[in-house]
XYZ file of C-alpha atoms in Angstrom:
708
model
C -94.651 7.900 -92.360
C -98.178 6.808 -91.439
C -99.349 3.223 -91.581
C -102.610 1.382 -91.157
C -104.357 0.230 -87.977
C -102.550 2.730 -85.785
C -99.035 1.684 -86.842
C -96.603 4.416 -87.792
C -93.186 4.064 -89.367
C -90.147 6.285 -88.916
C -86.636 6.397 -90.350
C -83.750 5.266 -88.192
C -80.017 4.763 -88.380
C -78.105 2.050 -86.558
C -76.056 3.890 -83.919
C -73.458 1.191 -83.307
C -69.714 1.168 -84.009
C -69.881 -0.513 -87.406
C -68.901 0.779 -90.854
C -72.262 -0.212 -92.352
C -74.451 2.377 -90.519
C -77.658 0.697 -91.689
C -80.657 2.764 -92.646
C -83.580 1.336 -90.685
C -87.344 1.623 -90.344
C -88.958 1.852 -86.911
C -92.558 0.644 -86.587
C -94.428 2.180 -83.648
C -97.888 1.748 -82.152
C -99.183 3.568 -79.088
C -95.713 4.977 -78.310
C -94.192 1.492 -78.284
C -91.499 0.307 -80.658
C -92.992 -2.785 -82.321
C -90.243 -3.700 -84.773
C -87.026 -2.507 -86.373
C -86.258 -3.538 -89.945
C -83.714 -2.544 -92.558
C -84.650 0.157 -95.044
C -84.991 -1.678 -98.370
C -84.554 1.548 -100.340
C -80.982 2.085 -99.152
C -78.602 1.111 -102.002
C -75.826 -0.042 -99.686
C -77.581 -1.735 -96.764
C -80.572 -2.903 -98.846
C -82.949 -3.732 -96.028
C -80.719 -6.208 -94.247
C -79.696 -6.104 -90.595
C -76.953 -8.121 -88.907
C -77.544 -10.684 -86.166
C -76.915 -8.000 -83.552
C -79.662 -5.664 -84.801
C -82.291 -7.985 -86.207
C -84.384 -7.670 -83.008
C -83.204 -4.230 -81.944
C -86.601 -3.344 -80.491
C -86.114 -5.947 -77.746
C -83.036 -4.130 -76.489
C -85.151 -1.031 -75.833
C -87.399 -3.047 -73.510
C -84.857 -5.390 -71.956
C -85.787 -6.105 -68.307
C -82.291 -5.130 -67.114
C -82.387 -1.696 -68.697
C -81.486 1.241 -66.471
C -84.543 3.452 -65.987
C -83.692 5.881 -63.177
C -80.674 7.761 -61.829
C -78.817 5.744 -59.207
C -76.426 6.547 -56.367
C -73.923 4.056 -55.022
C -74.608 2.761 -51.493
C -72.113 -0.110 -51.217
C -68.513 -0.896 -52.159
C -67.457 -0.008 -55.691
C -68.091 -2.814 -58.156
C -70.719 -4.563 -56.004
C -73.709 -3.020 -57.829
C -75.378 -1.668 -54.675
C -77.316 1.470 -55.578
C -80.393 3.435 -54.585
C -82.746 5.357 -56.837
C -82.480 9.152 -56.752
C -84.037 11.972 -58.752
C -82.429 13.672 -61.732
C -82.227 16.847 -59.681
C -80.318 15.056 -56.944
C -78.019 13.284 -59.395
C -77.068 16.347 -61.434
C -76.743 18.573 -58.375
C -74.355 16.088 -56.765
C -72.300 15.818 -59.963
C -72.032 19.572 -60.524
C -71.333 20.245 -56.836
C -68.556 17.629 -56.774
C -67.051 18.977 -59.993
C -67.074 22.567 -58.749
C -65.369 21.458 -55.528
C -62.724 19.482 -57.442
C -62.087 22.433 -59.775
C -61.726 24.769 -56.800
C -59.339 22.474 -54.913
C -57.388 20.655 -57.632
C -58.180 22.473 -60.872
C -60.192 21.251 -63.888
C -57.410 18.892 -65.016
C -58.518 16.581 -62.188
C -61.690 15.846 -64.203
C -61.650 13.697 -67.357
C -64.267 12.598 -69.904
C -64.126 9.117 -71.411
C -66.215 8.133 -74.422
C -66.045 6.126 -77.609
C -68.314 4.874 -80.384
C -70.961 2.949 -78.454
C -73.109 5.511 -80.254
C -71.942 6.972 -83.591
C -74.409 9.852 -83.617
C -73.164 13.362 -84.299
C -75.241 14.691 -81.403
C -75.189 11.889 -78.854
C -72.024 10.016 -79.828
C -68.251 10.091 -79.440
C -67.865 13.882 -79.445
C -71.225 14.781 -77.890
C -69.751 15.833 -74.542
C -66.597 17.455 -75.893
C -67.886 21.020 -75.763
C -68.864 20.660 -72.092
C -65.536 19.241 -70.961
C -63.508 21.534 -73.213
C -65.355 24.512 -71.703
C -64.585 23.117 -68.269
C -60.882 22.865 -69.082
C -60.877 19.186 -68.137
C -58.088 16.813 -69.113
C -58.550 15.862 -72.763
C -59.314 12.201 -73.475
C -57.442 10.851 -76.474
C -59.563 7.955 -77.800
C -57.654 5.461 -79.916
C -59.402 2.123 -79.460
C -59.761 1.362 -83.135
C -58.446 2.699 -86.437
C -56.526 5.758 -85.321
C -53.104 4.463 -86.402
C -54.748 3.473 -89.658
C -55.988 7.052 -90.018
C -52.517 8.518 -89.468
C -50.992 6.175 -92.057
C -53.778 6.774 -94.591
C -53.716 10.557 -94.218
C -49.927 10.655 -94.630
C -50.132 8.607 -97.824
C -53.263 9.683 -99.695
C -54.817 12.384 -97.518
C -58.427 12.753 -96.327
C -60.025 10.921 -99.219
C -62.777 8.325 -99.123
C -60.794 6.362 -101.688
C -62.690 3.802 -103.707
C -66.453 3.842 -103.149
C -67.439 0.646 -101.299
C -70.309 0.209 -103.769
C -67.852 0.416 -106.680
C -66.360 -2.915 -105.612
C -69.164 -4.267 -107.806
C -66.874 -3.378 -110.747
C -63.686 -4.837 -109.254
C -62.055 -7.909 -110.764
C -59.475 -8.521 -108.039
C -60.511 -7.808 -104.456
C -58.168 -7.964 -101.481
C -59.741 -7.900 -98.015
C -56.777 -7.186 -95.781
C -57.295 -7.816 -92.027
C -61.073 -7.370 -92.091
C -63.662 -10.006 -91.206
C -66.351 -8.494 -93.439
C -68.925 -11.243 -92.866
C -68.992 -10.412 -89.153
C -68.100 -6.718 -89.058
C -68.876 -5.195 -92.497
C -71.704 -7.412 -93.692
C -73.273 -5.153 -96.303
C -69.981 -4.534 -98.033
C -69.460 -8.287 -98.063
C -72.690 -8.685 -100.050
C -71.295 -6.380 -102.754
C -67.990 -8.249 -102.811
C -69.725 -11.618 -102.887
C -71.815 -10.547 -105.870
C -68.649 -9.434 -107.691
C -67.115 -12.793 -106.799
C -70.070 -14.594 -108.388
C -69.448 -12.577 -111.550
C -65.848 -13.744 -111.705
C -63.884 -11.415 -109.433
C -61.181 -13.132 -107.399
C -61.420 -12.480 -103.660
C -58.248 -12.759 -101.575
C -58.377 -12.460 -97.798
C -55.199 -11.647 -95.889
C -55.733 -12.590 -92.252
C -53.710 -14.481 -89.670
C -56.546 -16.913 -88.962
C -59.399 -18.439 -90.947
C -62.205 -16.013 -90.167
C -65.726 -16.413 -91.546
C -64.690 -14.131 -94.405
C -61.460 -16.013 -95.108
C -63.491 -19.201 -95.520
C -65.568 -17.517 -98.247
C -62.524 -16.285 -100.173
C -60.985 -17.757 -103.314
C -57.627 -17.569 -101.598
C -56.790 -17.143 -97.922
C -53.274 -15.885 -97.200
C -52.350 -16.234 -93.520
C -49.215 -14.310 -92.501
C -47.906 -14.614 -88.981
C -49.414 -11.926 -86.734
C -47.800 -8.541 -87.186
C -45.943 -9.384 -90.408
C -48.299 -7.836 -92.966
C -45.838 -5.022 -93.593
C -43.247 -7.512 -94.819
C -45.817 -9.038 -97.172
C -46.759 -5.617 -98.602
C -43.112 -4.600 -99.064
C -42.353 -7.879 -100.849
C -45.321 -7.270 -103.153
C -43.759 -3.908 -103.998
C -40.472 -5.663 -104.727
C -42.142 -7.986 -107.220
C -44.229 -5.258 -108.858
C -41.191 -3.034 -109.337
C -38.585 -5.680 -110.233
C -40.856 -7.425 -112.751
C -41.882 -4.233 -114.543
C -45.519 -4.301 -113.416
C -45.545 -0.632 -112.391
C -47.867 1.813 -114.177
C -44.976 4.174 -114.812
C -47.090 6.915 -116.318
C -49.306 7.034 -113.222
C -46.315 6.887 -110.891
C -44.456 9.652 -112.756
C -47.421 12.014 -112.783
C -49.327 11.340 -109.599
C -46.936 10.050 -106.916
C -44.120 11.445 -104.811
C -41.042 9.474 -103.723
C -41.106 6.533 -106.125
C -37.344 6.485 -106.616
C -36.700 6.297 -102.874
C -39.396 3.663 -102.324
C -38.070 1.529 -105.178
C -34.586 1.660 -103.665
C -35.907 0.465 -100.283
C -38.010 -2.265 -101.891
C -34.968 -3.765 -103.634
C -33.972 -5.755 -100.547
C -37.534 -6.638 -99.508
C -37.635 -9.773 -101.617
C -40.237 -12.542 -101.406
C -37.566 -14.795 -99.893
C -36.889 -12.169 -97.204
C -40.631 -11.863 -96.502
C -41.168 -15.629 -96.509
C -38.834 -15.972 -93.529
C -40.807 -13.324 -91.637
C -44.400 -14.067 -92.666
C -44.374 -17.844 -93.068
C -45.861 -17.431 -96.570
C -43.947 -19.228 -99.350
C -42.021 -16.880 -101.623
C -43.793 -18.201 -104.725
C -47.174 -17.433 -103.156
C -46.027 -13.874 -102.525
C -44.953 -13.571 -106.168
C -48.239 -15.006 -107.373
C -50.215 -12.610 -105.168
C -48.259 -9.571 -106.386
C -48.508 -10.556 -110.048
C -52.227 -11.268 -109.907
C -52.925 -8.039 -108.048
C -50.878 -5.953 -110.489
C -52.315 -7.485 -113.671
C -56.040 -7.878 -112.914
C -57.709 -4.471 -113.159
C -59.736 -3.084 -111.578
C -58.042 -4.181 -108.343
C -59.370 -2.964 -105.002
C -58.144 -3.336 -101.433
C -60.393 -3.162 -98.374
C -58.151 -2.274 -95.413
C -59.349 -3.521 -92.038
C -58.599 -1.739 -88.795
C -57.104 -4.981 -87.411
C -54.084 -4.337 -89.626
C -52.906 -1.669 -87.167
C -53.095 -3.808 -84.030
C -49.424 -4.671 -83.796
C -46.455 -2.442 -83.227
C -45.548 -1.633 -86.818
C -49.134 -2.006 -87.994
C -49.443 1.566 -89.204
C -46.300 1.260 -91.287
C -47.900 -1.841 -92.797
C -50.962 0.256 -93.652
C -48.759 2.866 -95.315
C -47.194 0.102 -97.414
C -50.559 -1.342 -98.412
C -51.896 2.149 -99.181
C -49.034 2.692 -101.648
C -49.819 -0.409 -103.719
C -52.774 0.995 -105.751
C -50.698 3.935 -107.002
C -47.849 1.671 -108.108
C -50.130 -0.264 -110.454
C -52.383 2.662 -111.433
C -55.405 0.997 -109.825
C -56.865 4.420 -109.051
C -57.496 4.985 -112.776
C -60.447 2.612 -112.737
C -63.951 2.563 -111.285
C -63.642 -0.126 -108.649
C -59.876 0.316 -108.402
C -57.866 1.668 -105.490
C -58.197 1.231 -101.747
C -60.887 1.765 -99.136
C -60.152 2.812 -95.584
C -62.722 5.217 -94.022
C -65.097 7.063 -96.425
C -65.874 9.448 -93.542
C -63.075 11.746 -94.752
C -65.449 13.122 -97.410
C -68.410 13.569 -95.058
C -69.292 17.216 -94.308
C -69.186 17.137 -90.505
C -68.104 20.266 -88.604
C -66.115 18.760 -85.750
C -64.851 22.165 -84.625
C -68.449 23.193 -83.962
C -69.277 19.888 -82.269
C -66.206 19.776 -80.022
C -65.352 23.486 -79.612
C -61.579 23.088 -79.235
C -61.388 26.882 -78.934
C -62.666 26.421 -75.376
C -59.597 24.396 -74.353
C -57.100 26.381 -72.249
C -53.507 26.246 -73.431
C -51.499 23.584 -71.646
C -54.434 21.264 -70.973
C -53.033 17.734 -70.512
C -54.050 14.653 -72.474
C -54.682 11.105 -71.243
C -55.158 8.299 -73.753
C -58.036 5.907 -73.093
C -55.828 2.891 -73.838
C -53.739 3.828 -70.811
C -56.655 4.521 -68.485
C -55.521 1.866 -66.018
C -52.085 3.417 -65.819
C -53.605 6.885 -65.356
C -55.952 5.824 -62.554
C -53.327 3.837 -60.639
C -50.711 6.587 -60.692
C -48.404 4.826 -63.135
C -48.422 7.776 -65.559
C -47.354 10.213 -62.811
C -49.842 12.832 -63.935
C -49.125 16.325 -62.649
C -52.776 16.513 -61.625
C -54.198 13.079 -60.705
C -57.691 12.248 -61.997
C -60.247 12.788 -59.218
C -63.393 12.419 -61.336
C -64.302 10.813 -64.641
C -67.494 10.717 -66.685
C -67.992 7.749 -68.993
C -70.516 7.432 -71.813
C -70.735 5.289 -74.976
C -67.885 3.059 -73.816
C -67.186 0.221 -71.411
C -63.441 0.400 -70.715
C -63.490 -2.428 -68.208
C -63.898 -4.864 -71.105
C -62.774 -2.879 -74.145
C -59.569 -1.206 -72.957
C -56.301 -3.088 -72.376
C -54.764 -3.891 -68.994
C -58.232 -4.177 -67.504
C -57.044 -5.413 -64.121
C -55.350 -2.041 -63.644
C -58.563 -0.276 -64.676
C -60.557 -2.271 -62.128
C -58.050 -1.325 -59.435
C -58.254 2.344 -60.413
C -62.053 2.399 -60.551
C -62.221 0.813 -57.080
C -60.470 3.851 -55.597
C -62.924 5.580 -53.239
C -61.301 8.923 -54.057
C -62.396 8.676 -57.709
C -65.827 10.230 -58.318
C -67.145 8.242 -61.280
C -70.209 9.164 -63.332
C -71.490 6.739 -65.972
C -74.318 7.274 -68.477
C -75.470 3.847 -69.631
C -78.274 1.573 -70.807
C -77.348 -1.359 -68.558
C -75.288 -1.993 -65.447
C -72.115 -2.635 -67.403
C -68.814 -3.677 -65.873
C -67.748 -0.032 -65.772
C -71.100 1.279 -64.476
C -70.882 -1.132 -61.548
C -68.045 1.030 -60.170
C -69.875 4.353 -60.586
C -70.863 6.739 -57.822
C -73.691 8.072 -59.979
C -75.312 6.105 -62.812
C -77.434 8.025 -65.327
C -79.990 6.201 -67.531
C -79.387 7.056 -71.179
C -81.858 6.962 -74.068
C -81.480 4.456 -76.920
C -81.649 4.855 -80.697
C -85.394 5.131 -81.322
C -85.758 7.557 -78.431
C -83.754 10.500 -79.766
C -83.071 12.512 -82.902
C -79.630 12.267 -84.461
C -77.656 11.768 -87.636
C -75.416 8.719 -87.497
C -71.872 9.029 -88.744
C -70.739 6.383 -91.206
C -67.135 5.269 -91.583
C -68.050 2.654 -94.191
C -70.084 4.331 -96.962
C -70.925 7.634 -98.623
C -74.420 8.218 -97.219
C -75.800 10.538 -94.584
C -78.160 8.604 -92.308
C -80.965 10.217 -90.317
C -82.407 8.864 -87.084
C -85.823 10.140 -86.012
C -87.093 10.131 -82.457
C -90.230 8.022 -82.567
C -90.892 6.905 -78.971
C -90.313 8.315 -75.516
C -87.593 6.730 -73.412
C -88.828 4.380 -70.693
C -88.717 5.419 -67.064
C -86.647 8.567 -66.669
C -83.976 7.863 -69.278
C -82.882 10.871 -71.350
C -80.530 11.326 -74.332
C -76.833 11.974 -73.788
C -76.994 15.503 -75.161
C -79.778 16.420 -72.755
C -77.583 15.197 -69.898
C -74.788 17.474 -71.097
C -77.168 20.424 -71.575
C -78.453 20.106 -68.015
C -74.959 19.745 -66.586
C -73.742 22.780 -68.562
C -76.570 24.874 -67.080
C -75.684 23.816 -63.542
C -72.012 24.545 -64.226
C -72.973 28.055 -65.367
C -71.944 27.715 -69.039
C -73.943 30.056 -71.278
C -72.491 29.486 -74.758
C -74.907 28.722 -77.605
C -73.754 25.095 -77.942
C -75.293 24.328 -74.579
C -78.693 25.740 -75.528
C -79.230 23.988 -78.868
C -81.847 21.271 -78.997
C -81.033 18.161 -81.043
C -82.436 19.594 -84.274
C -80.434 22.791 -83.852
C -77.335 20.700 -83.212
C -77.814 18.916 -86.538
C -78.342 22.204 -88.322
C -75.006 23.433 -86.949
C -72.952 20.223 -86.944
C -73.138 19.598 -90.716
C -71.794 21.825 -93.484
C -74.999 21.888 -95.475
C -73.367 24.323 -97.941
C -70.682 21.792 -98.866
C -70.690 20.626 -102.515
C -71.187 17.105 -101.178
C -74.566 18.249 -99.800
C -75.880 19.689 -103.056
C -79.654 19.301 -102.856
C -79.511 17.788 -99.359
C -80.737 19.394 -96.162
C -82.261 18.214 -92.911
C -85.778 18.256 -94.361
C -84.617 16.003 -97.207
C -83.208 13.534 -94.712
C -86.411 13.563 -92.699
C -88.361 12.707 -95.849
C -86.020 10.005 -97.156
C -84.011 8.734 -94.185
C -80.701 8.882 -96.018
C -78.902 10.737 -98.791
C -75.883 9.932 -100.914
C -73.131 12.514 -100.845
C -72.782 14.159 -104.245
C -69.106 14.737 -104.933
C -66.924 12.696 -107.302
C -69.559 10.534 -108.997
C -71.659 7.504 -108.161
C -70.733 3.839 -107.814
C -70.642 3.364 -111.599
C -68.540 6.433 -112.409
C -66.420 7.302 -109.379
C -62.684 7.004 -110.031
C -61.669 9.568 -107.438
C -57.955 9.649 -108.225
C -57.829 8.695 -111.903
C -55.815 11.880 -112.457
C -54.192 12.066 -109.056
C -55.758 14.995 -107.191
C -54.946 13.498 -103.816
C -55.810 15.804 -100.884
C -52.211 15.756 -99.612
C -49.836 18.730 -99.312
C -48.217 17.690 -102.604
C -51.477 16.805 -104.341
C -49.949 13.382 -105.035
C -49.958 9.946 -103.469
C -47.075 10.282 -101.033
C -45.051 7.112 -101.357
C -42.589 9.136 -99.335
C -43.699 11.655 -96.690
C -40.590 13.661 -95.928
C -40.566 15.396 -92.551
C -43.627 13.474 -91.327
C -44.442 13.634 -87.622
C -46.623 11.297 -85.598
C -50.120 12.582 -84.807
C -53.615 11.548 -83.766
C -56.459 12.794 -85.984
C -58.460 15.588 -84.336
C -61.882 13.962 -83.797
C -60.214 11.292 -81.656
C -58.801 13.863 -79.206
C -61.632 16.399 -78.870
C -60.105 18.351 -81.819
C -57.247 19.418 -79.522
C -53.860 20.014 -81.136
C -51.904 20.369 -77.922
C -49.504 17.633 -76.841
C -49.615 15.737 -80.130
C -47.009 12.923 -80.061
C -44.937 14.513 -82.895
C -42.178 11.904 -83.028
C -40.270 11.835 -86.305
C -41.613 9.173 -88.649
C -39.781 7.180 -91.279
C -40.385 9.023 -94.566
C -41.019 5.675 -96.299
C -43.187 2.676 -95.454
C -41.487 -0.502 -94.307
C -41.875 -3.636 -92.231
C -41.523 -2.855 -88.514
C -41.266 -5.739 -86.064
C -43.861 -6.466 -83.408
C -42.893 -6.198 -79.749
C -44.216 -9.567 -78.622
C -43.723 -12.559 -80.910
C -41.492 -15.622 -80.514
C -39.290 -14.255 -83.326
C -38.905 -10.729 -81.964
C -38.972 -11.404 -78.214
C -37.625 -14.937 -77.607
C -36.906 -14.285 -73.927
C -40.535 -13.429 -73.192
C -41.686 -16.300 -75.431
C -39.917 -18.773 -73.163
C -42.630 -18.035 -70.576
C -45.468 -17.129 -72.926
C -44.904 -18.874 -76.281
C -48.222 -18.236 -78.071
C -49.375 -15.201 -80.042
C -52.965 -14.255 -79.317
C -55.339 -12.518 -81.757
C -58.469 -10.859 -80.355
C -60.891 -10.044 -83.199
C -64.402 -8.736 -82.681
C -67.167 -11.202 -81.887
C -69.732 -12.165 -84.508
C -72.678 -11.922 -82.097
C -71.727 -8.800 -80.124
C -70.949 -5.252 -81.165
C -67.910 -4.574 -79.029
C -69.423 -5.126 -75.563
C -72.983 -4.229 -76.630
C -75.343 -7.231 -76.490
C -72.856 -9.292 -74.469
C -75.314 -9.149 -71.556
C -78.314 -10.292 -73.638
C -79.111 -13.970 -73.185
C -80.182 -14.601 -76.786
C -77.051 -12.932 -78.182
C -74.782 -14.848 -75.795
C -76.453 -18.073 -76.886
C -75.852 -17.227 -80.551
C -72.250 -16.127 -80.005
C -71.437 -18.970 -77.626
C -69.577 -18.855 -74.340
C -66.135 -17.289 -74.121
C -63.784 -19.538 -76.080
C -60.172 -19.999 -77.094
C -59.331 -21.316 -80.569
C -56.172 -23.419 -80.455
C -54.356 -25.585 -82.978
C -54.188 -29.350 -82.382
C -50.381 -29.285 -82.054
C -50.499 -26.681 -79.287
C -53.439 -28.394 -77.605
C -51.752 -31.802 -77.576
C -48.585 -30.333 -76.075
C -50.704 -28.988 -73.209
C -52.997 -32.003 -72.805
C -55.983 -29.840 -73.834
C -59.108 -31.280 -75.442
C -62.048 -29.518 -77.079
C -64.480 -28.460 -74.365
C -61.869 -28.124 -71.640
C -61.873 -24.927 -69.618
C -58.496 -23.296 -70.034
C -56.827 -20.212 -68.671
C -54.943 -17.821 -70.923
C -52.369 -15.746 -69.094
C -49.276 -13.572 -69.141
C -47.693 -11.075 -66.779
C -50.601 -8.627 -67.199
C -53.462 -10.923 -66.222
C -55.506 -13.941 -67.200
C -58.925 -15.047 -68.381
C -60.764 -18.341 -68.761
C -62.430 -19.807 -71.831
C -63.576 -23.036 -73.381
C -61.003 -24.643 -75.672
C -61.931 -25.205 -79.307
C -59.321 -27.200 -81.204
C -59.335 -25.979 -84.795
C -57.336 -25.801 -87.999
C -58.646 -22.237 -88.350
C -55.528 -21.166 -86.428
C -51.973 -22.175 -87.191
C -49.689 -23.598 -84.538
C -48.306 -20.894 -82.295
C -51.478 -18.776 -82.453
C -54.619 -18.709 -80.316
C -57.762 -16.630 -80.891
C -60.225 -15.203 -78.355
C -62.802 -12.609 -79.334
C -63.583 -9.247 -77.758
C -66.767 -8.077 -76.078
C -67.568 -10.561 -73.332
C -68.482 -8.969 -70.010
C -66.114 -9.366 -67.093
C -68.929 -9.769 -64.535
C -70.320 -12.728 -66.502
C -66.976 -14.467 -67.081
C -63.734 -15.270 -65.339
C -61.835 -12.384 -66.893
C -61.901 -11.318 -70.544
C -59.307 -11.185 -73.305
C -58.198 -7.631 -72.556
C -56.898 -8.751 -69.182
C -53.795 -9.895 -71.091
C -53.616 -6.991 -73.585
C -50.840 -4.423 -73.451
C -51.564 -0.703 -73.260
C -48.386 0.130 -75.162
C -49.005 2.212 -78.275
C -48.388 1.089 -81.822
C -46.038 2.924 -84.147
C -48.428 5.713 -85.233
C -51.515 7.529 -84.046
C -51.246 6.049 -80.536
C -52.860 2.939 -82.000
C -53.638 -0.245 -80.116
C -51.524 -3.380 -79.864
C -54.374 -5.791 -79.152
C -52.809 -8.444 -81.412
C -49.237 -7.912 -80.231
C -49.314 -10.002 -77.076
C -47.704 -13.272 -75.999
C -49.569 -15.672 -73.713
C -49.532 -19.188 -72.372
C -52.560 -21.477 -72.260
C -53.090 -24.168 -69.626
C -55.879 -26.318 -68.231
C -57.827 -24.273 -65.717
């Protein structure tokens, strides 16, 4: 798009790990990015940007940005580097890798990425083809939502569920374990408008988040007890005759068995577990069942306790019990990405992976690097892009110890000298959003979002995919994937012949910046499962999934099907206890009596922006929310520096005494950088998996808090 006085505008897509995937407009003059604004034509994001992105152009020109390849000259972690050329950097990497492959085999090399960029070309799976071709150890990436995916797919299959825009028609809206105001802002606007028109908004969250404070009713179960609440809702719905029996009889599987289990899951039983009065549970169930259309927005935080995925299965069953799916604006919303036409097999090329290739999960990186996992082939080299495990992964003290090993050859592609990059042997400067072509995946709406390259990267930074192309050439890989430019990647990575892409191609996206997927109606007509048609093996909502085995969805493990967990799963949903709470682990609670919740920060996007002075000022210094009762017992006052600790580690923060948390619970948010603080919250987090999908247990940890 051309503008006046030398200004030109281009379409962009926010690349960050957020369900909103905002359509944006870049304004450029003389090859410089002047401003980034929201695209007002986009029906979902409507021209708004969150506090993280509102001055996105400044991030491109931040004075600390990495501009040239660097080679380590001092001890690991001390940030002593010298500038080298791209030729030197890539030659050293490929030479080291070839030597490791010759001496130890390709399993000694491991990729590590996540959703620091959500682009199809430059994002999570962008390096998969290279490392799969190499035969490297597969990285299973389950930081966020993967247990939720397993539970959702078992219950309703790969469906987008209720359109997020259709919440405009909902009369009863449940936001379950999602802080929409901070992490799903544009969906919150739709919900808030429905609320103004009379819809009741209920937030289920263990602390009073920004979203909970905007709700008509905040229900605060003890951490990790949501499954008991959902099962007790089932008990009420079934025992009081609030079931849509016609819908259940025709479009569900396993109702009889679920009803039998729910008989003993009474509100009184759940009240003892959740701390929610039995009459409140009854009221919640009755209102939900009798106020159509009723919609549930499931947050990924619901999975972050052992048993969290079973809770998600229980919640995912509720809409079918009351026939909510019959209505526009009725049902449940998890990840709409299941209806997007992405060709992950082409992106990742799992056919390259040799049989028997091992898998290491990124949550257990510290254990892998320190020898705790007893890998048959220890990791001798790792390449990291689009992630910062030294703040975002659990058991970070173990990760720091592993990264400090001089025998580990670490390559990091980054924008800034992150905590993880500080330990690298080679640091590669990566391009940012406006500097590369891509299409940005959305896990929060039903639009394809195009991102146009509109400026050149500063210094010698290059896009991730160009890094992988150059490395593939030096490694001697000749397959077509490694020769495609970014445009050719997009032509091959999307199923443009899918019915969802009717009338949409890459040229259309270039002209408009975004396109709504076509299948199953628009926001005013979509009732995806009014007549069942669930994409499950039975074609029905599977209240019972007989013979179910545990698994991790393909895109989160390089599309590799080897070494899936495959434990037998309970055919029915239920409440499953957390590992670390005073009720379930009283012996541990004698030393560490407080549950800690670690939600995402309002001012950061995971660890992105947590090094930017203006964003730190807006977010505030690292803090610990604590109830007055717990603070008084520890002689803590607001403003005191406290340490939060358990047997895994500790971090420091400023105490904030608040009624936003109940007694027995403290809150500290994710994203702060380790090098700028005395530890971060994931120092105390366990790397143990949740009950499904190798999910996280970030909110299943006991700690103690004391004056520092």
